Amino acid sequence: MTEQRTPPAVSAAPYLLILGYGNTLRRDDGAGCFLAQALARCWQARGLPVRLETGHQLVPEMALEIAAPAVAAVLFVDAAKGLSTWRLQPVCLESSMEGGGHTLSPAGLLAHARLFRNELPPAWLLTIPGRDFGHGEGLDSHTRLILRDVLEHALPLWQRIAGSTNGRLSLASQASGGVAFGGGME
């Protein structure tokens, strides 16, 4: 019996692709996944077009997700040691692809996506600081506070990312009303 795979169904309408990554069994290393999920819920609750993918690491197979024509922008979300606060920065395409391993950097993954799409969407990396990368589940209390702070800035983050898409993503929220920030972060 042969296994058959089909490409994931994607909407023709432009959307933000969020790629959250990290090992959720290594405490704060999983913060990127938790934050990506929370941002996706927040933006989707406001009617904003988002597609979420999470994983332990960035792998070459994700290049196909990035290369989908409807992807208007990509947001990588990760945790790292040595930062004092969170930061959002653009990701530039690497001139050559990383070779050998199955784990990629955001720039390396963009280089792989370039094989499938000539003009790549703008890409951003949202990095949050972590303190405890030991074995176990759950986040350090300081990391949880930083995640809450990022969520309080969810709409300005959306506006900054959407502003880089030449109008493919709306700058404004589609819905009014409050969004519960920080839910599911514990």
PDB file of C-alpha atoms in Angstrom:
ATOM      1  CA  MET A   1       0.000   0.000   0.000  1.00  0.00           C
ATOM      2  CA  THR A   2       1.369   3.404  -0.991  1.00  0.00           C
ATOM      3  CA  GLU A   3       0.997   6.435   1.233  1.00  0.00           C
ATOM      4  CA  GLN A   4      -0.373   9.397  -0.643  1.00  0.00           C
ATOM      5  CA  ARG A   5      -0.016  12.964   0.464  1.00  0.00           C
ATOM      6  CA  THR A   6      -1.932  15.917  -0.768  1.00  0.00           C
ATOM      7  CA  PRO A   7      -0.926  19.540  -0.329  1.00  0.00           C
ATOM      8  CA  PRO A   8      -2.724  21.337   2.488  1.00  0.00           C
ATOM      9  CA  ALA A   9      -5.823  23.246   1.468  1.00  0.00           C
ATOM     10  CA  VAL A  10      -5.192  26.963   1.516  1.00  0.00           C
ATOM     11  CA  SER A  11      -7.473  29.874   1.051  1.00  0.00           C
ATOM     12  CA  ALA A  12      -7.089  32.044  -2.055  1.00  0.00           C
ATOM     13  CA  ALA A  13      -7.468  35.151   0.136  1.00  0.00           C
ATOM     14  CA  PRO A  14      -4.190  36.589   1.459  1.00  0.00           C
ATOM     15  CA  TYR A  15      -3.272  35.558   4.986  1.00  0.00           C
ATOM     16  CA  LEU A  16      -0.472  35.759   7.538  1.00  0.00           C
ATOM     17  CA  LEU A  17       1.371  32.466   8.035  1.00  0.00           C
ATOM     18  CA  ILE A  18       2.563  32.058  11.629  1.00  0.00           C
ATOM     19  CA  LEU A  19       5.299  29.482  12.255  1.00  0.00           C
ATOM     20  CA  GLY A  20       5.806  28.962  15.994  1.00  0.00           C
ATOM     21  CA  TYR A  21       8.607  26.617  16.954  1.00  0.00           C
ATOM     22  CA  GLY A  22      10.382  25.164  19.953  1.00  0.00           C
ATOM     23  CA  ASN A  23      10.327  22.102  22.157  1.00  0.00           C
ATOM     24  CA  THR A  24       7.403  22.272  24.583  1.00  0.00           C
ATOM     25  CA  LEU A  25       9.104  19.611  26.730  1.00  0.00           C
ATOM     26  CA  ARG A  26      12.082  21.944  27.317  1.00  0.00           C
ATOM     27  CA  ARG A  27      10.195  24.557  29.349  1.00  0.00           C
ATOM     28  CA  ASP A  28      10.787  28.076  27.904  1.00  0.00           C
ATOM     29  CA  ASP A  29      11.954  26.627  24.571  1.00  0.00           C
ATOM     30  CA  GLY A  30       8.269  25.977  23.905  1.00  0.00           C
ATOM     31  CA  ALA A  31       7.323  29.621  24.460  1.00  0.00           C
ATOM     32  CA  GLY A  32       7.433  30.280  20.715  1.00  0.00           C
ATOM     33  CA  CYS A  33       4.714  27.675  20.134  1.00  0.00           C
ATOM     34  CA  PHE A  34       2.559  28.984  22.987  1.00  0.00           C
ATOM     35  CA  LEU A  35       2.884  32.584  21.842  1.00  0.00           C
ATOM     36  CA  ALA A  36       2.180  31.699  18.204  1.00  0.00           C
ATOM     37  CA  GLN A  37      -1.017  29.910  19.246  1.00  0.00           C
ATOM     38  CA  ALA A  38      -2.135  32.814  21.435  1.00  0.00           C
ATOM     39  CA  LEU A  39      -1.457  35.409  18.713  1.00  0.00           C
ATOM     40  CA  ALA A  40      -3.331  33.320  16.140  1.00  0.00           C
ATOM     41  CA  ARG A  41      -6.361  33.060  18.473  1.00  0.00           C
ATOM     42  CA  CYS A  42      -6.236  36.792  19.202  1.00  0.00           C
ATOM     43  CA  TRP A  43      -6.051  37.838  15.556  1.00  0.00           C
ATOM     44  CA  GLN A  44      -8.579  35.251  14.360  1.00  0.00           C
ATOM     45  CA  ALA A  45     -11.035  36.457  17.023  1.00  0.00           C
ATOM     46  CA  ARG A  46     -10.814  39.863  15.352  1.00  0.00           C
ATOM     47  CA  GLY A  47     -11.494  38.406  11.919  1.00  0.00           C
ATOM     48  CA  LEU A  48      -7.912  38.743  10.699  1.00  0.00           C
ATOM     49  CA  PRO A  49      -6.694  36.108   8.195  1.00  0.00           C
ATOM     50  CA  VAL A  50      -4.158  33.838   9.871  1.00  0.00           C
ATOM     51  CA  ARG A  51      -2.870  30.312   9.335  1.00  0.00           C
ATOM     52  CA  LEU A  52      -0.897  28.702  12.187  1.00  0.00           C
ATOM     53  CA  GLU A  53       1.750  25.984  12.076  1.00  0.00           C
ATOM     54  CA  THR A  54       3.816  24.880  15.062  1.00  0.00           C
ATOM     55  CA  GLY A  55       6.632  22.405  15.474  1.00  0.00           C
ATOM     56  CA  HIS A  56       9.748  21.529  17.420  1.00  0.00           C
ATOM     57  CA  GLN A  57      11.947  23.086  14.747  1.00  0.00           C
ATOM     58  CA  LEU A  58      11.871  24.657  11.302  1.00  0.00           C
ATOM     59  CA  VAL A  59      12.145  21.935   8.672  1.00  0.00           C
ATOM     60  CA  PRO A  60      12.502  22.102   4.862  1.00  0.00           C
ATOM     61  CA  GLU A  61       8.939  20.840   4.352  1.00  0.00           C
ATOM     62  CA  MET A  62       7.654  24.172   5.716  1.00  0.00           C
ATOM     63  CA  ALA A  63       9.051  25.884   2.610  1.00  0.00           C
ATOM     64  CA  LEU A  64       5.965  24.751   0.698  1.00  0.00           C
ATOM     65  CA  GLU A  65       3.716  26.490   3.233  1.00  0.00           C
ATOM     66  CA  ILE A  66       5.658  29.727   2.776  1.00  0.00           C
ATOM     67  CA  ALA A  67       5.585  29.436  -1.013  1.00  0.00           C
ATOM     68  CA  ALA A  68       1.775  29.227  -1.195  1.00  0.00           C
ATOM     69  CA  PRO A  69       0.531  32.143  -3.341  1.00  0.00           C
ATOM     70  CA  ALA A  70      -1.935  33.380  -0.705  1.00  0.00           C
ATOM     71  CA  VAL A  71       0.744  33.881   1.960  1.00  0.00           C
ATOM     72  CA  ALA A  72       1.009  37.664   2.314  1.00  0.00           C
ATOM     73  CA  ALA A  73       3.565  37.603   5.153  1.00  0.00           C
ATOM     74  CA  VAL A  74       5.314  35.112   7.417  1.00  0.00           C
ATOM     75  CA  LEU A  75       5.803  35.480  11.159  1.00  0.00           C
ATOM     76  CA  PHE A  76       8.339  33.169  12.801  1.00  0.00           C
ATOM     77  CA  VAL A  77       7.931  32.959  16.597  1.00  0.00           C
ATOM     78  CA  ASP A  78      10.739  31.583  18.771  1.00  0.00           C
ATOM     79  CA  ALA A  79      12.302  31.829  22.229  1.00  0.00           C
ATOM     80  CA  ALA A  80      15.984  32.541  22.883  1.00  0.00           C
ATOM     81  CA  LYS A  81      18.430  32.966  25.751  1.00  0.00           C
ATOM     82  CA  GLY A  82      20.232  36.216  26.410  1.00  0.00           C
ATOM     83  CA  LEU A  83      17.513  38.733  25.574  1.00  0.00           C
ATOM     84  CA  SER A  84      16.138  41.230  28.074  1.00  0.00           C
ATOM     85  CA  THR A  85      12.821  41.732  26.281  1.00  0.00           C
ATOM     86  CA  TRP A  86      10.932  40.581  23.178  1.00  0.00           C
ATOM     87  CA  ARG A  87      11.687  41.919  19.759  1.00  0.00           C
ATOM     88  CA  LEU A  88      10.288  41.878  16.232  1.00  0.00           C
ATOM     89  CA  GLN A  89      12.726  42.096  13.339  1.00  0.00           C
ATOM     90  CA  PRO A  90      12.588  41.488   9.601  1.00  0.00           C
ATOM     91  CA  VAL A  91      14.107  38.287   8.230  1.00  0.00           C
ATOM     92  CA  CYS A  92      16.292  38.660   5.166  1.00  0.00           C
ATOM     93  CA  LEU A  93      16.687  35.924   2.613  1.00  0.00           C
ATOM     94  CA  GLU A  94      20.013  34.093   2.789  1.00  0.00           C
ATOM     95  CA  SER A  95      21.964  33.983  -0.418  1.00  0.00           C
ATOM     96  CA  SER A  96      22.579  30.279  -0.048  1.00  0.00           C
ATOM     97  CA  MET A  97      20.654  27.441   1.528  1.00  0.00           C
ATOM     98  CA  GLU A  98      21.861  25.800   4.701  1.00  0.00           C
ATOM     99  CA  GLY A  99      22.871  22.281   3.956  1.00  0.00           C
ATOM    100  CA  GLY A 100      23.139  18.990   5.672  1.00  0.00           C
ATOM    101  CA  GLY A 101      20.741  19.010   8.566  1.00  0.00           C
ATOM    102  CA  HIS A 102      16.990  18.936   8.903  1.00  0.00           C
ATOM    103  CA  THR A 103      16.825  22.036  11.115  1.00  0.00           C
ATOM    104  CA  LEU A 104      16.812  25.479   9.516  1.00  0.00           C
ATOM    105  CA  SER A 105      16.958  29.104  10.552  1.00  0.00           C
ATOM    106  CA  PRO A 106      14.135  31.408   9.367  1.00  0.00           C
ATOM    107  CA  ALA A 107      16.451  32.845   6.673  1.00  0.00           C
ATOM    108  CA  GLY A 108      17.476  29.354   5.593  1.00  0.00           C
ATOM    109  CA  LEU A 109      13.849  28.275   5.327  1.00  0.00           C
ATOM    110  CA  LEU A 110      13.123  31.321   3.166  1.00  0.00           C
ATOM    111  CA  ALA A 111      15.959  30.265   0.870  1.00  0.00           C
ATOM    112  CA  HIS A 112      14.253  26.879   0.462  1.00  0.00           C
ATOM    113  CA  ALA A 113      10.884  28.568  -0.203  1.00  0.00           C
ATOM    114  CA  ARG A 114      12.531  30.617  -2.929  1.00  0.00           C
ATOM    115  CA  LEU A 115      12.809  27.403  -4.953  1.00  0.00           C
ATOM    116  CA  PHE A 116       8.999  27.368  -5.233  1.00  0.00           C
ATOM    117  CA  ARG A 117       8.078  31.056  -5.406  1.00  0.00           C
ATOM    118  CA  ASN A 118      10.067  33.804  -7.123  1.00  0.00           C
ATOM    119  CA  GLU A 119       8.803  36.704  -5.040  1.00  0.00           C
ATOM    120  CA  LEU A 120       8.684  35.808  -1.372  1.00  0.00           C
ATOM    121  CA  PRO A 121       6.360  37.532   1.091  1.00  0.00           C
ATOM    122  CA  PRO A 122       7.900  39.735   3.796  1.00  0.00           C
ATOM    123  CA  ALA A 123       9.027  37.718   6.799  1.00  0.00           C
ATOM    124  CA  TRP A 124       9.418  38.676  10.441  1.00  0.00           C
ATOM    125  CA  LEU A 125      10.959  37.015  13.474  1.00  0.00           C
ATOM    126  CA  LEU A 126       9.326  37.562  16.860  1.00  0.00           C
ATOM    127  CA  THR A 127      11.746  36.449  19.564  1.00  0.00           C
ATOM    128  CA  ILE A 128      10.961  36.290  23.246  1.00  0.00           C
ATOM    129  CA  PRO A 129      13.494  35.744  26.003  1.00  0.00           C
ATOM    130  CA  GLY A 130      13.515  32.523  27.953  1.00  0.00           C
ATOM    131  CA  ARG A 131      15.332  31.644  31.138  1.00  0.00           C
ATOM    132  CA  ASP A 132      14.747  27.961  31.782  1.00  0.00           C
ATOM    133  CA  PHE A 133      15.442  25.573  28.902  1.00  0.00           C
ATOM    134  CA  GLY A 134      15.695  22.465  31.069  1.00  0.00           C
ATOM    135  CA  HIS A 135      13.569  19.362  30.797  1.00  0.00           C
ATOM    136  CA  GLY A 136       9.938  19.774  31.790  1.00  0.00           C
ATOM    137  CA  GLU A 137       6.690  21.435  30.837  1.00  0.00           C
ATOM    138  CA  GLY A 138       5.430  24.928  31.597  1.00  0.00           C
ATOM    139  CA  LEU A 139       7.051  28.308  31.347  1.00  0.00           C
ATOM    140  CA  ASP A 140       9.147  30.319  33.772  1.00  0.00           C
ATOM    141  CA  SER A 141       7.131  33.066  35.529  1.00  0.00           C
ATOM    142  CA  HIS A 142       9.210  35.807  33.856  1.00  0.00           C
ATOM    143  CA  THR A 143       8.603  34.291  30.419  1.00  0.00           C
ATOM    144  CA  ARG A 144       4.844  34.160  31.106  1.00  0.00           C
ATOM    145  CA  LEU A 145       4.910  37.878  31.963  1.00  0.00           C
ATOM    146  CA  ILE A 146       6.705  38.653  28.711  1.00  0.00           C
ATOM    147  CA  LEU A 147       4.190  36.590  26.723  1.00  0.00           C
ATOM    148  CA  ARG A 148       1.392  38.607  28.296  1.00  0.00           C
ATOM    149  CA  ASP A 149       3.189  41.833  27.352  1.00  0.00           C
ATOM    150  CA  VAL A 150       3.509  40.697  23.723  1.00  0.00           C
ATOM    151  CA  LEU A 151      -0.207  39.878  23.622  1.00  0.00           C
ATOM    152  CA  GLU A 152      -1.018  43.349  24.919  1.00  0.00           C
ATOM    153  CA  HIS A 153       0.769  44.620  21.785  1.00  0.00           C
ATOM    154  CA  ALA A 154      -0.923  42.152  19.409  1.00  0.00           C
ATOM    155  CA  LEU A 155      -2.730  44.757  17.329  1.00  0.00           C
ATOM    156  CA  PRO A 156       0.286  47.065  16.840  1.00  0.00           C
ATOM    157  CA  LEU A 157       2.256  43.956  15.859  1.00  0.00           C
ATOM    158  CA  TRP A 158      -0.411  43.083  13.288  1.00  0.00           C
ATOM    159  CA  GLN A 159      -0.351  46.617  11.917  1.00  0.00           C
ATOM    160  CA  ARG A 160       3.428  46.589  11.567  1.00  0.00           C
ATOM    161  CA  ILE A 161       3.420  43.235   9.755  1.00  0.00           C
ATOM    162  CA  ALA A 162       0.420  44.121   7.579  1.00  0.00           C
ATOM    163  CA  GLY A 163       2.092  47.415   6.670  1.00  0.00           C
ATOM    164  CA  SER A 164       4.901  45.475   4.989  1.00  0.00           C
ATOM    165  CA  THR A 165       2.586  43.604   2.603  1.00  0.00           C
ATOM    166  CA  ASN A 166       1.792  46.374   0.083  1.00  0.00           C
ATOM    167  CA  GLY A 167      -1.878  46.236   1.004  1.00  0.00           C
ATOM    168  CA  ARG A 168      -2.330  42.447   0.792  1.00  0.00           C
ATOM    169  CA  LEU A 169      -3.251  42.361   4.490  1.00  0.00           C
ATOM    170  CA  SER A 170      -5.561  44.918   6.046  1.00  0.00           C
ATOM    171  CA  LEU A 171      -4.035  47.284   8.577  1.00  0.00           C
ATOM    172  CA  ALA A 172      -7.245  47.477  10.578  1.00  0.00           C
ATOM    173  CA  SER A 173      -9.011  44.950  12.711  1.00  0.00           C
ATOM    174  CA  GLN A 174     -12.088  43.435  11.062  1.00  0.00           C
ATOM    175  CA  ALA A 175     -14.105  43.285  14.254  1.00  0.00           C
ATOM    176  CA  SER A 176     -14.566  45.501  17.252  1.00  0.00           C
ATOM    177  CA  GLY A 177     -14.780  44.518  20.845  1.00  0.00           C
ATOM    178  CA  GLY A 178     -12.432  43.131  23.402  1.00  0.00           C
ATOM    179  CA  VAL A 179     -10.176  40.155  23.125  1.00  0.00           C
ATOM    180  CA  ALA A 180      -9.153  38.179  26.179  1.00  0.00           C
ATOM    181  CA  PHE A 181      -5.393  38.541  26.256  1.00  0.00           C
ATOM    182  CA  GLY A 182      -3.297  35.932  27.942  1.00  0.00           C
ATOM    183  CA  GLY A 183      -5.892  33.159  27.939  1.00  0.00           C
ATOM    184  CA  GLY A 184      -4.362  29.700  27.814  1.00  0.00           C
ATOM    185  CA  MET A 185      -0.898  30.946  28.633  1.00  0.00           C
ATOM    186  CA  GLU A 186      -0.590  29.242  31.982  1.00  0.00           C
TER     187      GLU A 186
END
